[in-house]
mmCIF file of C-alpha atoms in Angstrom:
data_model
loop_
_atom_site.group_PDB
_atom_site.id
_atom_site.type_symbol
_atom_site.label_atom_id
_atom_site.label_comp_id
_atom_site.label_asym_id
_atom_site.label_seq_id
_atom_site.Cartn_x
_atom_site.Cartn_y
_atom_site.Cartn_z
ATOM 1 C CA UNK Y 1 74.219 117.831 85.484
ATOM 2 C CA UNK Y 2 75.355 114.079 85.499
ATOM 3 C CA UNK Y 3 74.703 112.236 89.663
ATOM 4 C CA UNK Y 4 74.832 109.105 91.030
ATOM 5 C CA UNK Y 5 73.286 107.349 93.339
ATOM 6 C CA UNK Y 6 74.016 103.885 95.297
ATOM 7 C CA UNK Y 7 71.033 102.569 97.015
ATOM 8 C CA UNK Y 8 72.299 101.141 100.350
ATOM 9 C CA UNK Y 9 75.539 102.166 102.326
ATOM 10 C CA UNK Y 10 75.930 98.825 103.961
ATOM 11 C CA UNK Y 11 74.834 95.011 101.689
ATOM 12 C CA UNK Y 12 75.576 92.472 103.927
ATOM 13 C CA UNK Y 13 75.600 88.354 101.923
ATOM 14 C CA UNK Y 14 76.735 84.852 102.971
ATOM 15 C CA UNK Y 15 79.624 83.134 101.204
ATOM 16 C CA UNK Y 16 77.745 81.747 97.412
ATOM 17 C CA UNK Y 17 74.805 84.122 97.657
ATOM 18 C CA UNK Y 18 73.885 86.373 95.054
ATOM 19 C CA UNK Y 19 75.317 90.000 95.031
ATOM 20 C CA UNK Y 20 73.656 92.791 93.966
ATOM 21 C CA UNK Y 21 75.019 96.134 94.092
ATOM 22 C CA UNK Y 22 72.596 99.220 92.640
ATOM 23 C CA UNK Y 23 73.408 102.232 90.891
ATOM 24 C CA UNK Y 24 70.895 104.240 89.320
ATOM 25 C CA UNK Y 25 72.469 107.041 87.339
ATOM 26 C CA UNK Y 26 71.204 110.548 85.972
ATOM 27 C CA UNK Y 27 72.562 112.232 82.510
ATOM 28 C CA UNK Y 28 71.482 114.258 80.022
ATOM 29 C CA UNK Y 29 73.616 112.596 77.358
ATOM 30 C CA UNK Y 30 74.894 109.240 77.075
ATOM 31 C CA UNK Y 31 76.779 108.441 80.051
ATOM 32 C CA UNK Y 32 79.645 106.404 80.204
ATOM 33 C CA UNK Y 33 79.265 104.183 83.589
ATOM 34 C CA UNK Y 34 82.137 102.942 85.844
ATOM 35 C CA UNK Y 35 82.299 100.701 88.642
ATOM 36 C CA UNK Y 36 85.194 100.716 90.861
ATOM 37 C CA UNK Y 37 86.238 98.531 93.942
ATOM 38 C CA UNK Y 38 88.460 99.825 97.092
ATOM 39 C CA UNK Y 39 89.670 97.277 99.306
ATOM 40 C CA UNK Y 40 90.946 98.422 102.759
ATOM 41 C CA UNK Y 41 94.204 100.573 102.870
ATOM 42 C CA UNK Y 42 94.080 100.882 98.977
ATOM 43 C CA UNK Y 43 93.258 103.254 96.401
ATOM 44 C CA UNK Y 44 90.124 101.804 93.920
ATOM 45 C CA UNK Y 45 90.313 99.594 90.936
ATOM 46 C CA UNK Y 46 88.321 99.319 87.641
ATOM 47 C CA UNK Y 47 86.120 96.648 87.996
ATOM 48 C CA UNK Y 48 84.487 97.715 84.809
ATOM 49 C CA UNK Y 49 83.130 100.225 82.366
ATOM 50 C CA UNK Y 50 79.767 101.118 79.817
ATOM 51 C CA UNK Y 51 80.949 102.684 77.394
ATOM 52 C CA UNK Y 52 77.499 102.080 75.068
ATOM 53 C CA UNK Y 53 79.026 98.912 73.091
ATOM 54 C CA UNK Y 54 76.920 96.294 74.501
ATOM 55 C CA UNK Y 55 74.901 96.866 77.682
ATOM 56 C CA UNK Y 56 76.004 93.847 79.877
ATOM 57 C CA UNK Y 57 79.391 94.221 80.596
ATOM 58 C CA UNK Y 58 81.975 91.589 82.017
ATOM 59 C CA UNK Y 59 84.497 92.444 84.434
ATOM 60 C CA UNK Y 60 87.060 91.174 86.463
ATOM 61 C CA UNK Y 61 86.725 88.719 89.605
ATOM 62 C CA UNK Y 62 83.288 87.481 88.186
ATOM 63 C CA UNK Y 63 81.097 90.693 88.436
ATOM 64 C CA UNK Y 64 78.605 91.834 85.669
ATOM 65 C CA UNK Y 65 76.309 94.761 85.391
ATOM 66 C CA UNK Y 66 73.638 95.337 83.079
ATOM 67 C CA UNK Y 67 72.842 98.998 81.375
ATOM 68 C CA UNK Y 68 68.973 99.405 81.618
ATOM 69 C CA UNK Y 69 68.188 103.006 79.601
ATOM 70 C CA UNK Y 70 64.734 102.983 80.972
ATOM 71 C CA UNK Y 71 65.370 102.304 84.319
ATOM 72 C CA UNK Y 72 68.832 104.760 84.459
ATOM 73 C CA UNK Y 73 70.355 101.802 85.757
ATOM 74 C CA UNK Y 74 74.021 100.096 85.840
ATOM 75 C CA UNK Y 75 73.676 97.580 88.877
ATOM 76 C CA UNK Y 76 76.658 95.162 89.429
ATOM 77 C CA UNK Y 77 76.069 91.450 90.097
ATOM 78 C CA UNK Y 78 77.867 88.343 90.996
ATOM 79 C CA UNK Y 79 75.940 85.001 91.124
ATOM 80 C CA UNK Y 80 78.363 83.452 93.726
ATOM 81 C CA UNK Y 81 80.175 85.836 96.612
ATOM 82 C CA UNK Y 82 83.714 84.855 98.122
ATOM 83 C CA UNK Y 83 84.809 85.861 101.024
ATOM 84 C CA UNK Y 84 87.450 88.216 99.175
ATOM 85 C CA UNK Y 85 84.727 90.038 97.682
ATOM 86 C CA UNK Y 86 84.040 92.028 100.828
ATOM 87 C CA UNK Y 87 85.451 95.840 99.823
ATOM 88 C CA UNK Y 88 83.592 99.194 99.392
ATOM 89 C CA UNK Y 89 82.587 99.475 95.773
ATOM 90 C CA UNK Y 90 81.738 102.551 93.992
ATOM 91 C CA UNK Y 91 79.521 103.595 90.946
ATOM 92 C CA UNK Y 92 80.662 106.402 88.648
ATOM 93 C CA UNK Y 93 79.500 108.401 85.304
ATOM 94 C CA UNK Y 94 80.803 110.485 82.600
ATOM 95 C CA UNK Y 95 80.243 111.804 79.567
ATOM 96 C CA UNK Y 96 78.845 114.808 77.633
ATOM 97 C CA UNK Y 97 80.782 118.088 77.961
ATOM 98 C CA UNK Y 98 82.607 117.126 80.755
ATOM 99 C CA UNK Y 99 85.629 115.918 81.980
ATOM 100 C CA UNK Y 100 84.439 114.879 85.349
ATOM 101 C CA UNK Y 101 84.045 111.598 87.066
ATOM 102 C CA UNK Y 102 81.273 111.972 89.425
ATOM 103 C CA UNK Y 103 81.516 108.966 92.271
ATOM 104 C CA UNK Y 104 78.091 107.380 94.170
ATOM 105 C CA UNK Y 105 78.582 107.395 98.067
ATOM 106 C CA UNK Y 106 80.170 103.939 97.800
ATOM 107 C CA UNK Y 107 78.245 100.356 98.978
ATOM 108 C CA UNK Y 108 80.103 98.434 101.644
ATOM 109 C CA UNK Y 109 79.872 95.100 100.559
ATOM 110 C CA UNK Y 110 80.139 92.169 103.655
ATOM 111 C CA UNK Y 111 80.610 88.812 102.982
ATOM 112 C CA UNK Y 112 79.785 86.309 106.016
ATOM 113 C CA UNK Y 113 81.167 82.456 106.131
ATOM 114 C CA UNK X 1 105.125 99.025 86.296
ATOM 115 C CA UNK X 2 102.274 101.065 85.841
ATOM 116 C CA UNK X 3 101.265 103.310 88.456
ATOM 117 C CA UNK X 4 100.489 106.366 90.269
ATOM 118 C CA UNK X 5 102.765 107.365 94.023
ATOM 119 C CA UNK X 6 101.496 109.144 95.942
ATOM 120 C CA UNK X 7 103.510 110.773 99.235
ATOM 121 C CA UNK X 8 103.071 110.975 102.258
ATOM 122 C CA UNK X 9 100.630 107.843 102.797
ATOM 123 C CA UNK X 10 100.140 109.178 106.206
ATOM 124 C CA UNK X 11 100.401 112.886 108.045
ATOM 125 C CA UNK X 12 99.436 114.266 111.283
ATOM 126 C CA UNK X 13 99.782 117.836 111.176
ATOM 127 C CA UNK X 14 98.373 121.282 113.084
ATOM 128 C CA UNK X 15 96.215 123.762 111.425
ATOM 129 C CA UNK X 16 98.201 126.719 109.171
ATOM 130 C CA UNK X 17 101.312 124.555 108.681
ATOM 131 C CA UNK X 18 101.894 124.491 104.628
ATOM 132 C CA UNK X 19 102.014 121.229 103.253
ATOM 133 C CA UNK X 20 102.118 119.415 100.077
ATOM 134 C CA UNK X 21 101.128 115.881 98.580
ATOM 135 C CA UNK X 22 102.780 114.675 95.474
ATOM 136 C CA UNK X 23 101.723 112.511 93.136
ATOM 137 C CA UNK X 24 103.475 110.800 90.121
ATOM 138 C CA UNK X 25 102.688 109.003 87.304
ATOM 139 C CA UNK X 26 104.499 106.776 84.908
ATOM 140 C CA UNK X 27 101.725 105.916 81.832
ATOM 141 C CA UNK X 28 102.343 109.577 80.322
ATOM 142 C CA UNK X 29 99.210 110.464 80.929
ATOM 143 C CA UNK X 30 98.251 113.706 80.196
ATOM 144 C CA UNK X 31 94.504 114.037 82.793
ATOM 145 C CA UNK X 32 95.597 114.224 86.283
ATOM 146 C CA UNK X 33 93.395 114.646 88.889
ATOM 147 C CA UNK X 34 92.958 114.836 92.630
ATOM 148 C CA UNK X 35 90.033 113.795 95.065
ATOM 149 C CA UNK X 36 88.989 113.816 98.582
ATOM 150 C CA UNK X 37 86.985 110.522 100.121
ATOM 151 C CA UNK X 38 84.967 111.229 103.406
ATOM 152 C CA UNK X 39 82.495 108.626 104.640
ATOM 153 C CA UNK X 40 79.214 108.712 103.320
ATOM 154 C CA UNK X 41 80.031 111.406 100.733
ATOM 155 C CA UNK X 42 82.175 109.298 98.630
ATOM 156 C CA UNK X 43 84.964 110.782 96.073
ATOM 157 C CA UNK X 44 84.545 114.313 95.350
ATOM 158 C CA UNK X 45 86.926 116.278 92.871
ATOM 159 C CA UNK X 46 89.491 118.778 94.324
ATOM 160 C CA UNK X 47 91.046 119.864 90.965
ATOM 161 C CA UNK X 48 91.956 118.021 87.780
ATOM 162 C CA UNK X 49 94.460 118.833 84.901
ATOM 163 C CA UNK X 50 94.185 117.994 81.347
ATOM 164 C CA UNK X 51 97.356 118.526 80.751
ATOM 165 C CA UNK X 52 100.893 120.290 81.362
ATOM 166 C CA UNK X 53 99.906 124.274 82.680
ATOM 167 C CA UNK X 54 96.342 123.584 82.284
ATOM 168 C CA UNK X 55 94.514 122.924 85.708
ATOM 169 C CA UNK X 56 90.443 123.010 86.447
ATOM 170 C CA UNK X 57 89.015 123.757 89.479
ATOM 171 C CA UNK X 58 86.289 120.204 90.893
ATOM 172 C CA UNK X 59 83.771 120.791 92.667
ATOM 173 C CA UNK X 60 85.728 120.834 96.325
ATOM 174 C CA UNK X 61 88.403 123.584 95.285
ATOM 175 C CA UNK X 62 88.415 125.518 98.556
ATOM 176 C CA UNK X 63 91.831 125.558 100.109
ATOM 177 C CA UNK X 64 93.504 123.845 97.756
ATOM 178 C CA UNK X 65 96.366 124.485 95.426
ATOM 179 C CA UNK X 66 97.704 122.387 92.253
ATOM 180 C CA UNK X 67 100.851 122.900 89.589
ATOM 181 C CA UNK X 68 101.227 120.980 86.519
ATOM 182 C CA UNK X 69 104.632 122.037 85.779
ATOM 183 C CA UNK X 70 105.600 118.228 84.501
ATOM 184 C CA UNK X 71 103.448 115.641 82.710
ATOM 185 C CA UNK X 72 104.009 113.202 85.058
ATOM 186 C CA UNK X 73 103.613 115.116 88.430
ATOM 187 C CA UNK X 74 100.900 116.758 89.918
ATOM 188 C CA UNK X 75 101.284 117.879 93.562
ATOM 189 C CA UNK X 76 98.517 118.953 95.667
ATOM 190 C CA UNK X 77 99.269 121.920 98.282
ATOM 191 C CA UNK X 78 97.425 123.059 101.372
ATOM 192 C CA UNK X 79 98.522 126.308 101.821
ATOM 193 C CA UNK X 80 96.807 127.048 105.554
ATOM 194 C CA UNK X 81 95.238 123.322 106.279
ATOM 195 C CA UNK X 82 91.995 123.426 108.406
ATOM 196 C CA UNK X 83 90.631 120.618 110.518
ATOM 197 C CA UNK X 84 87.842 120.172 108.141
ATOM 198 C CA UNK X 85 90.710 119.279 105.774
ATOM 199 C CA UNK X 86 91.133 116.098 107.127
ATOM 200 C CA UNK X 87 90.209 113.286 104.863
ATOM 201 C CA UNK X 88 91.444 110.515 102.942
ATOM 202 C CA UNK X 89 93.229 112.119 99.214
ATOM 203 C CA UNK X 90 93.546 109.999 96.410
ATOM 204 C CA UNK X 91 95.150 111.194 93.007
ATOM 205 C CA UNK X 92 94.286 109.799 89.418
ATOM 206 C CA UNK X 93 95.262 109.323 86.236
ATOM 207 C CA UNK X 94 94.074 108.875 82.356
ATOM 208 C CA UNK X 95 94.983 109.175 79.004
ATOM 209 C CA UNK X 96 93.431 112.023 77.512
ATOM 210 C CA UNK X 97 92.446 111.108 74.570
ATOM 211 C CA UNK X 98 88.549 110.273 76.166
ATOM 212 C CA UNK X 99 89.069 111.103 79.932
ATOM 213 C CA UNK X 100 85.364 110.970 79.449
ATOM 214 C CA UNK X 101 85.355 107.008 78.607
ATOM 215 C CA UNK X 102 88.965 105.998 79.858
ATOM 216 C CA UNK X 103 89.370 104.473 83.491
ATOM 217 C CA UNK X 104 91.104 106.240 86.191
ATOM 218 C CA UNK X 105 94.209 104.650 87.320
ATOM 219 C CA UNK X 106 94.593 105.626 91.299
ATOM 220 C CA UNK X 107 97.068 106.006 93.980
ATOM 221 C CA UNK X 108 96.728 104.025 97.433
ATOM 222 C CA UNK X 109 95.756 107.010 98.971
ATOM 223 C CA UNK X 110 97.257 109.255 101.383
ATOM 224 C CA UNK X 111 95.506 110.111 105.193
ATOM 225 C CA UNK X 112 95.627 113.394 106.154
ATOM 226 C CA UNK X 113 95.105 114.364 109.755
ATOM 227 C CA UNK X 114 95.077 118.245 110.402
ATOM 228 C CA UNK X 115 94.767 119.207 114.242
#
């Protein structure tokens, strides 16, 4: 069975300071990694996707994450935070024999002036 | 545009009243899907729907209805809501050509309230 699991409920940064968001994933086969972002009073966006072509991956607004196979880890980064960054973000996986999209409890990211 | 709707974005409503949430897409998509956000559990999977009369029970099934009778559509029914029904519902969408690797494209959501 395929889990996720997002250390810390609650990352709290100032406005240009590094953010790191961390997933660690579990899968039998090779997963196919999402991260998603939900700002307030919306439904969630791709920020990006693994799906095993290269394992740092690019995505919108300036976030990265890296796939580490040895550490079962896809943890999203951004060098610089803006204000606007502050949303709940979430870390999903797929693959194998199912059709399922299995979401992490979600990281509530704050960003303070 | 691209996009899923979903309706109502808001209900209040008492316990045993029959209610439905619809949800449309327009990317003729053939996975559907519906899920339930509560806080600290994040997203779990109601049903989902690969494609027109072909529905799959998630892993939060439990009072919960779905019909695929269109592509685009895929409405969500509460047949006898419970409090413990009360939650924020989100439906999704993807091609199905690799649901496995394809993003989910959501709706904004819809609050349910069930007193």
């Amino acid at each position: 069975a395929q889990s996720v699991t997002q250390l810390g409920s609650h990352v709290s940064v100032s406005e240009g300071a590094l953010v790191l968001l961390r997933c660690n994933y579990s899968s039998s086969v090779p997963p196919y990694l999402f991260w998603y972002v939900q700002y307030p009073n919306q439904g969630l966006q791709l920020l990006l996707k693994y799906t095993s072509a290269a394992t740092l991956v690019k995505g919108i607004n300036g976030f990265e994450a890296e796939f580490k196979k040895s550490e079962t880890s896809f943890h999203l980064t951004k060098p610089s935070a803006h204000m606007s960054d502050a949303a709940e973000y979430f870390c999903a996986v797929s693959g194998g024999n199912t059709d399922k999209l299995i979401f992490g409890t979600g990281t509530r990211l704050q960003v303070f002036p | 545009e691209a996009q899923v709707t979903q309706n109502p974005r808001y209900l209040i409503t008492v316990t045993g009243k029959k209610l439905t949430v619809t949800c449309s897409q327009n990317m003729n998509h053939e996975y559907m899907s519906w899920y339930r956000q509560d806080p600290g559990l994040g997203l779990r999977q109601i049903y989902y729907s690969m494609n027109v009369e072909v529905t799959d029970k998630g892993d939060v099934p439990e009072g919960y209805k779905v019909s695929r009778k269109e592509k685009r559509n895929f409405p969500l029914i509460l047949e006898s809501p419970s409090p413990n029904q009360t939650s924020l519902y989100f439906c999704a969408s993807s091609p199905i050509s690799a649901a496995r690797n394809q993003p989910q494209h959501f709706g904004d959501g819809t609050r349910l309230s069930i007193l």
